[in-house]
């Protein structure tokens, strides 16, 4: 399989602060990868660099110009009170993120097809603030899909939703992958999401490990990733991460440290 995107010694900075350091990474056709790591570890920056939104400060990012990339941001970063409908949000994929009245009939037809495919075709004229969390996520997946990508990048796609919605969103993502999309998603949910993905990248400014969850979800790797002791149990052949607490009594104070 050919590489869709390859990082060679890539570092990314915001101002003077290095967010990613020395990343060597390749993603190919058919990959389905989760990226895990603590807040501030560079997960969002990694996705944005893959999407071409931010450049490498050092190193090289190689991407086939023919490869379409769809990017789904965290829903928490979206201004849900901006006066746009579901259909208008999806059409922004065709016009570089701008809102204009000049979308072609072909674009409108294709957008409606994608919305129907994702089960929200009846919401096309609805204002985005009127949607549930799962519907909001599907809108931005639809916008990404309108680019007809080979690689779908998703930043915390199940953040802030209930268990049922999380299940529905992940079922949809699995369906899209089975239809041929390569998928990379970030998640904080080690047990509910990460443990059930085919492959994981543990990231903390650099790639700590990459492999199957059973291979990389070990106490040693996760402690290096999160900077705190982590206990990992096996349940039904699956790794289960347990928060590890250390209690110190120093001059009458109680200290707890958790992963």
XYZ file of C-alpha atoms in Angstrom:
259
model
C 0.000 0.000 0.000
C 1.218 3.502 -0.806
C 1.621 6.206 1.819
C -1.072 8.869 1.962
C 1.055 11.116 4.152
C 4.557 10.753 5.572
C 6.362 12.758 8.249
C 10.162 12.788 8.164
C 11.793 14.425 11.181
C 8.892 16.861 11.536
C 8.735 19.457 14.294
C 5.956 22.039 14.632
C 6.030 25.232 16.675
C 3.652 27.926 17.803
C 5.944 30.888 18.227
C 8.946 29.683 20.225
C 7.124 26.723 21.740
C 7.746 23.319 20.138
C 4.548 21.286 20.092
C 5.775 18.343 18.020
C 9.406 17.231 17.930
C 11.124 14.874 15.484
C 8.049 13.047 14.220
C 8.694 10.132 11.840
C 5.361 8.686 10.782
C 3.627 7.222 7.752
C -0.062 6.623 7.131
C -1.242 4.429 4.302
C -4.385 3.312 2.538
C -6.715 1.408 4.822
C -5.133 2.576 8.079
C -7.385 3.147 11.091
C -5.354 4.769 13.831
C -6.137 6.368 17.170
C -3.850 9.005 18.679
C -3.723 9.202 22.472
C -1.823 11.403 24.879
C -2.348 14.004 27.594
C -3.709 17.495 27.012
C -1.053 19.620 25.346
C 0.751 16.613 23.877
C 0.283 17.803 20.279
C -2.578 15.566 19.113
C -4.547 18.365 17.437
C -1.368 19.838 15.970
C -0.504 16.449 14.475
C -3.881 16.257 12.718
C -3.648 19.855 11.497
C -0.179 19.178 10.100
C -1.488 16.053 8.328
C -4.282 18.153 6.832
C -1.860 20.814 5.597
C -3.387 23.476 7.849
C -0.076 24.212 9.583
C 3.438 23.760 8.170
C 6.394 21.908 9.605
C 8.956 24.191 11.226
C 11.611 21.556 10.520
C 11.513 18.291 8.630
C 9.327 17.332 5.690
C 5.660 16.391 5.327
C 5.108 14.412 2.142
C 1.579 14.213 0.826
C 0.284 13.100 -2.560
C -1.470 16.131 -4.062
C -4.103 13.793 -5.478
C -5.029 12.538 -2.008
C -8.072 14.290 -0.595
C -7.993 14.955 3.138
C -11.072 15.614 5.273
C -10.646 17.287 8.670
C -13.273 17.205 11.433
C -12.454 19.630 14.291
C -13.464 19.303 17.912
C -17.114 20.339 18.205
C -16.191 22.417 21.275
C -14.250 24.784 19.009
C -17.263 25.559 16.791
C -19.367 28.709 17.199
C -22.790 27.080 17.174
C -24.549 30.474 17.162
C -23.091 31.511 13.807
C -26.131 32.036 11.522
C -25.781 29.087 9.153
C -27.838 26.052 8.298
C -26.634 22.454 8.156
C -26.499 22.549 4.341
C -24.506 25.794 4.348
C -21.931 24.345 6.741
C -21.435 21.306 4.518
C -21.124 23.434 1.371
C -18.254 25.369 2.956
C -16.097 22.380 2.061
C -16.428 23.374 -1.609
C -15.721 27.077 -1.128
C -12.745 27.073 1.192
C -14.653 27.699 4.422
C -16.458 30.792 3.125
C -20.218 31.307 3.148
C -21.497 32.446 -0.254
C -24.810 32.135 -2.119
C -23.148 30.821 -5.277
C -22.884 27.098 -4.711
C -23.550 25.157 -7.885
C -26.507 22.829 -8.295
C -24.016 19.971 -8.495
C -22.474 20.930 -5.151
C -25.888 21.286 -3.501
C -26.971 17.929 -4.893
C -23.781 16.232 -3.714
C -24.096 17.839 -0.254
C -27.648 16.558 0.082
C -26.508 13.083 -0.947
C -23.836 13.092 1.757
C -26.304 14.323 4.376
C -28.710 11.547 3.390
C -25.878 9.016 3.589
C -25.160 10.134 7.163
C -28.818 10.013 8.165
C -29.382 13.774 8.582
C -30.795 14.708 5.177
C -33.978 15.973 6.822
C -31.949 18.509 8.827
C -30.471 20.384 5.846
C -32.387 23.610 6.506
C -32.014 23.443 10.300
C -29.821 25.947 12.130
C -26.731 24.206 13.535
C -27.438 25.303 17.128
C -30.691 23.299 17.068
C -28.890 19.964 16.682
C -27.969 17.305 19.198
C -24.319 16.465 19.859
C -24.394 13.449 17.573
C -26.091 15.417 14.793
C -23.527 18.194 15.095
C -20.726 15.673 14.719
C -22.358 14.201 11.629
C -22.619 17.663 10.042
C -18.867 18.138 10.218
C -18.231 14.595 9.030
C -20.488 15.430 6.074
C -18.484 18.590 5.386
C -15.279 16.538 5.404
C -16.834 13.864 3.166
C -17.872 16.445 0.560
C -14.161 16.767 -0.264
C -14.229 13.076 -1.281
C -11.197 12.314 0.897
C -9.007 9.253 1.011
C -7.918 10.240 4.524
C -10.331 11.349 7.245
C -8.870 13.161 10.269
C -11.077 13.527 13.347
C -10.238 15.474 16.502
C -11.978 13.988 19.563
C -15.076 12.864 17.599
C -16.821 11.494 20.711
C -15.940 14.258 23.160
C -18.857 15.639 25.153
C -21.477 13.146 23.957
C -23.370 10.471 25.863
C -22.617 6.760 25.622
C -25.325 6.044 23.031
C -24.179 8.903 20.794
C -20.568 7.814 21.185
C -21.538 4.326 20.022
C -23.453 5.713 17.021
C -20.597 8.001 15.964
C -18.012 5.227 16.232
C -20.271 2.851 14.294
C -20.472 5.444 11.505
C -16.684 5.921 11.503
C -16.169 2.150 11.261
C -18.582 2.036 8.312
C -16.675 4.801 6.508
C -13.421 2.944 7.094
C -14.857 -0.286 5.725
C -15.881 1.647 2.610
C -12.227 2.462 1.953
C -11.357 5.561 3.973
C -8.171 5.739 5.999
C -9.063 7.212 9.399
C -6.991 8.937 12.064
C -8.746 10.127 15.208
C -7.649 11.541 18.537
C -9.247 10.459 21.782
C -8.877 10.808 25.540
C -11.007 7.703 26.084
C -8.472 4.923 26.574
C -10.942 2.234 27.599
C -14.080 3.159 25.658
C -12.476 4.039 22.309
C -8.712 3.525 22.111
C -8.659 -0.089 23.325
C -11.049 -1.074 20.525
C -9.169 0.510 17.595
C -6.927 -1.531 15.285
C -3.864 0.632 15.945
C -2.735 3.354 18.349
C -0.118 6.082 18.393
C 0.950 7.211 21.864
C 2.038 10.844 21.570
C 3.622 13.347 23.895
C 5.310 15.878 21.623
C 7.055 12.888 20.068
C 5.815 9.459 19.085
C 6.269 7.283 22.163
C 4.944 4.085 20.571
C 2.811 2.795 17.723
C 1.093 -0.559 17.450
C -1.951 -2.591 18.395
C -3.642 -1.591 21.687
C -2.488 -4.871 23.238
C 1.080 -3.903 22.374
C 1.228 -0.229 23.335
C -1.261 -0.009 26.197
C 1.295 -1.189 28.720
C 2.186 0.459 32.046
C 5.633 1.387 30.745
C 4.445 3.037 27.520
C 1.501 4.820 29.128
C 3.659 6.136 31.972
C 6.071 7.581 29.406
C 3.109 9.053 27.511
C 1.192 10.531 30.438
C 4.025 11.128 32.898
C 2.271 9.285 35.719
C 2.030 5.676 36.936
C -0.676 3.682 35.166
C -2.012 0.210 35.892
C -3.233 -1.927 32.996
C -5.390 -5.001 33.529
C -6.558 -7.579 31.026
C -10.285 -8.213 30.733
C -11.613 -10.542 28.059
C -8.360 -10.207 26.164
C -8.596 -6.405 26.137
C -6.365 -3.952 28.024
C -8.147 -1.908 30.675
C -6.435 1.180 32.080
C -6.927 1.827 35.788
C -6.103 5.163 37.366
C -3.272 4.740 39.841
C -3.245 6.796 43.018
C -0.340 7.442 45.324
C -1.076 8.846 48.752
C 1.601 10.677 50.725
C 1.214 12.054 54.207
C 3.571 14.959 54.651
C 3.069 17.331 57.538
C -0.597 16.439 57.647
C -1.219 17.014 53.914
C -2.910 14.529 51.598
C -1.543 14.251 48.055
C -3.077 12.240 45.247
C -1.538 11.685 41.844
C -3.548 10.073 39.097
C -2.951 9.197 35.484
